Amino acid sequence: MDGERQRLGGHRQERLLALLLINANSSMALTQVIDALWGDGPPATARNQVYNTVARLRRELGDARAAVVTDGQSYRLDIAEEQVDFMRFSRSVDRARRFAREDAPADAVESLRAGLALWRGSALDGMHGPAFDHAAAKLTEERLAASELLVQLRLDSGDTTGLIAELTALTGEHPERETLLGQLMTVLYHEGRQIEALRTYEQARVRFADELGVDAGPELRLLHERILRNDPTLVPRRPAPVAAKQRVAKPQSTAPPIGEPRFLPRDIADFTGRDDEVGRLISLVEESADTAVVITALDGMPGVGKTTLAVRVGHLMADRFPQGQMFVDLHGYTPGRRPLTPAGALDLLLRGAGVPPEQIPDGLERRADLWRSTLADRRMLVVLDNAVDTPQVRPLLPGSAGVRVLVTSRRRLSMLEGASSLSVDLLPPEDAVRLFHRVATPERVGDASSHVAEVVALCGFLPLAIRIAASRLRNRPLWSVAHLADLLRDEDNRLAELTAGDRSVGAAFAVSYQNLPKATRRSFRLLGLLPGSDFDEHGAAAAIGSTVPEARRLLEDLIDANLLGQHAPGRYHFHDLLRQYARTMSDPDERSSAISRTVAHYLELGHFAGQVVDPGRTADAATHPASSLPDLRTAEQVRAVIAAEHRNVVAVMELASAEGLRDEAARLATAFGPLLQRQGYLDEALAGYEMGLQAATSREAEAALHRSVGLALITARRLDAALRAFRASLAIEEELGNEHGTGRVHVNIGIVHIRAGRYSDALTHLNHSLDLLRDVGTKRDKAAVLVNLGVAHVRLGNHAEAIAHNEQALAENAELGNPHVEATALVNLGHARWRSGEVTEALRVLARARELCHRIGATEMEARSLYTTAGCLRGRNPAEALAHGRAALVLAREIGNRDVQSQALVILGQIHLDLGALAVAAECFHEALHLTANDGDNYVELQAHEGLALIARAEDDPGRARHHWRVALAHAESARLPEADRIRGELTGEQTG
């Protein structure tokens, strides 16, 4: 402190301070600190040790102690940027990169030297563990990147003094860095030491082959060849500023001899990113071939930058093709132009290759023969840009093995024999932001980083859209990036805003659209109306109004045209801008019909999926799914469909409501809500129910939806809200005189009372429900009442009644065959047998339940079977019990089920208490109480306070123990639980003691 070295009292304080410095001015949760300090095996006392370490660190920091801030269960080190070397270093590097972009290399060099001078040895030397290793690796990478940039800037300016020594040391420490190796080779060559430069490459090549089994990269190989040829352009001179990582060993163009065709379009100065694609293309173009011409086909959606990429690679490899580079635009997708015929393209190519016009024959075959003979024994690059299809390209292919061909097309040229393919994707977000900055200029962008990120996202990371948006900003001095973002947020007008001069995203899409066959164009328009992020062939068939095989063929056509994407087998998606374009092309009549078919498809899907996984929920008999639906025969198949479609379901409900299909929207909510809820998509289920209630057109639908809302709220542990929903449903059912509906609602109210620990009240409603449903209910209804009666009885200590009710439920379900009823009854039966002391039989039943739950996707019941199994194993095998309890907690957290989380935590707390891990046990009990704070479960709270009382007793704190015993007794008496007598005895003992 105050410029002097300060020694801390212990290694742990040093590690904690280093950890907080790595994350300076950012909060770290206590659990993150524990993970960083101890990894996968923290001691039971880890929390207390962290508290003590923080306290000691503050004491040892003296006047600077206030910098270590406690924020709830998190810690933060508040410190100025200039007080931390790595932050000063990062700022210096950022400043240097800005100077380099602004063509101020001297300032950039000065800033880099200042930043690198801050390093004094390895990053985080002596600190080990995943968190420190990761941070050290990141810092080391930043240091090396800065060193490489500094070297490159000096090379560009011709300042090579001392560089050989510096680079020799750096390559010795980092022999795998090809950029450093290339820079060392370049400096050696510049200093007239060509043999040493070549020897450096050879040593690296052998090392890569022996140690890694790989070849040197294409840029290093290219540099080696240029040094072999004594390329004079390798002597450093001051070039126009470009991105540092593109400077190393980049070939410099030389004027070709007269007669050598060099027809590539200009290479754009603001080319950004695509490093992986450039490297792969160079490798493909360099591919050796003894007799066959090497062909590489680039495909991608309109505006993704295929031509720009091909031209960049052509310029980078200019010196590899000493006899010329040909380029021809085939106009496959040029607005207002017909695609060039193969014969017309050959005429242009032959003229460009120096064949006099009068010697060019008529006829495609004769021109193709002359083209192949003209290029025989030449080493050339031919770029065939903007091809419409394979038949247009095939006659233009040379026959010489020395010729390399790059073809770009919006279509995948899968039938182009012998071609290697590369699909050009959208820009990664980081490169998209960089492109926007470079086109718009840093002065126009300023510090609006968040708005820039939003703009490029609204452009869908499509290079053409980004260039247009950035150029509009650059040319409108009164605009800000925020204003541009506002314009692009309007989805209906976004395509119109992405137009500048003669460039338009919509126009680029239009050419591809017009080139489609009529049926495929119609499919493109109608598929754009599908809501949600993606869709399958069944949803596509519904929207198109076709069979599934026909839809599959049309989908593949659109994929080949790069107007549709596929991120997983069987799942298709649009680029956002393409979807908006497709929607603008549909007329009102076909739009209305397609939406009606889509809504009907999802209604049928939800209805049949519900019958498969929950037979008997409705009186309708299950039927085989319609041909347009996926073949749903098992619960596993339904689970997979819901996992893929859960977001789309809510989007379809929104679409139905917006289109005035109110009855369908309500029916969709009723059909899909239970399916979504069962798989843990609770937010989607609640959103769907809310839309369904707003759309409902009948009292019957309202009653059903209020009841469904209540069931979802139980899962969310909002018990008071659930009770209000059930009472609203009950009022409607009684108003309608519907005994069946009334009986079902009483079951649900009984469940609320069970979850709240009001077991006597639960029995009242459940028995009343059984009376109502005895004559009008389905077997599933009766089984549902019986399993819940079993739960209430086991909590009240009536174990024999609980076992009998669950076995009766299984008997009722034998004919019904409902896997969810069976799973619930088995879990509850296992719980009842455990509480009655039949632990071995309980474990057998629970194993059967667990397997069934997992198979059918009943995640909540699977978690319940796991924590009940943990309770059974508590006294037999604590380690296995802990494993089951933790697995239950993980599942419950995944689906957001607070009730299951709280019960799993109580079981885990009891096991840790048995093992003497008092701090961990207390944490489990307190977290369980936190989860039940608003809608408390008396049984859970009783057990948690009982556990805390036992911990207080073990820690010799009788006052705290009496407090917890009293609270536990209050919960037991409130719920009229049999544990009350035992707790009174414990409390009496504490008071006597």
PDB file of C-alpha atoms in Angstrom, residues 152 186 219 222-223 226 231 233-234 240 242-243 245-253 267-269 271 312 315-317 319:
ATOM      1  CA  GLN A 152       3.520  -5.977 -36.571  1.00  0.00           C
ATOM      2  CA  THR A 186       9.796 -12.009 -42.007  1.00  0.00           C
ATOM      3  CA  GLU A 219      -0.433 -18.467 -44.111  1.00  0.00           C
ATOM      4  CA  LEU A 222       2.519 -19.281 -48.083  1.00  0.00           C
ATOM      5  CA  LEU A 223       5.122 -17.091 -46.358  1.00  0.00           C
ATOM      6  CA  ARG A 226       7.470 -16.399 -50.821  1.00  0.00           C
ATOM      7  CA  ASP A 231       9.674 -12.135 -52.933  1.00  0.00           C
ATOM      8  CA  THR A 233       7.359  -7.333 -51.453  1.00  0.00           C
ATOM      9  CA  LEU A 234       8.169  -9.001 -48.114  1.00  0.00           C
ATOM     10  CA  ALA A 240      -2.572   1.384 -45.419  1.00  0.00           C
ATOM     11  CA  VAL A 242      -5.694  -2.793 -41.629  1.00  0.00           C
ATOM     12  CA  ALA A 243      -6.625  -5.149 -38.789  1.00  0.00           C
ATOM     13  CA  LYS A 245      -4.314 -10.193 -37.505  1.00  0.00           C
ATOM     14  CA  GLN A 246      -4.670  -9.781 -41.280  1.00  0.00           C
ATOM     15  CA  ARG A 247      -1.228  -8.177 -41.717  1.00  0.00           C
ATOM     16  CA  VAL A 248       1.003 -11.137 -40.979  1.00  0.00           C
ATOM     17  CA  ALA A 249       2.417 -12.651 -44.140  1.00  0.00           C
ATOM     18  CA  LYS A 250      -0.368 -11.094 -46.239  1.00  0.00           C
ATOM     19  CA  PRO A 251       0.712 -11.215 -49.869  1.00  0.00           C
ATOM     20  CA  GLN A 252       1.246  -7.877 -51.555  1.00  0.00           C
ATOM     21  CA  SER A 253      -0.055  -7.523 -55.092  1.00  0.00           C
ATOM     22  CA  ASP A 267     -10.782  -6.099 -52.255  1.00  0.00           C
ATOM     23  CA  ILE A 268     -12.789  -3.922 -49.846  1.00  0.00           C
ATOM     24  CA  ALA A 269     -10.862  -2.131 -47.103  1.00  0.00           C
ATOM     25  CA  PHE A 271     -13.584  -6.570 -44.820  1.00  0.00           C
ATOM     26  CA  ARG A 312     -10.722 -11.601 -50.446  1.00  0.00           C
ATOM     27  CA  HIS A 315      -6.390 -11.415 -53.470  1.00  0.00           C
ATOM     28  CA  LEU A 316      -4.695 -13.180 -50.567  1.00  0.00           C
ATOM     29  CA  MET A 317      -3.560 -15.950 -52.936  1.00  0.00           C
ATOM     30  CA  ASP A 319       0.938 -14.822 -56.081  1.00  0.00           C
TER      31      ASP A 319
END
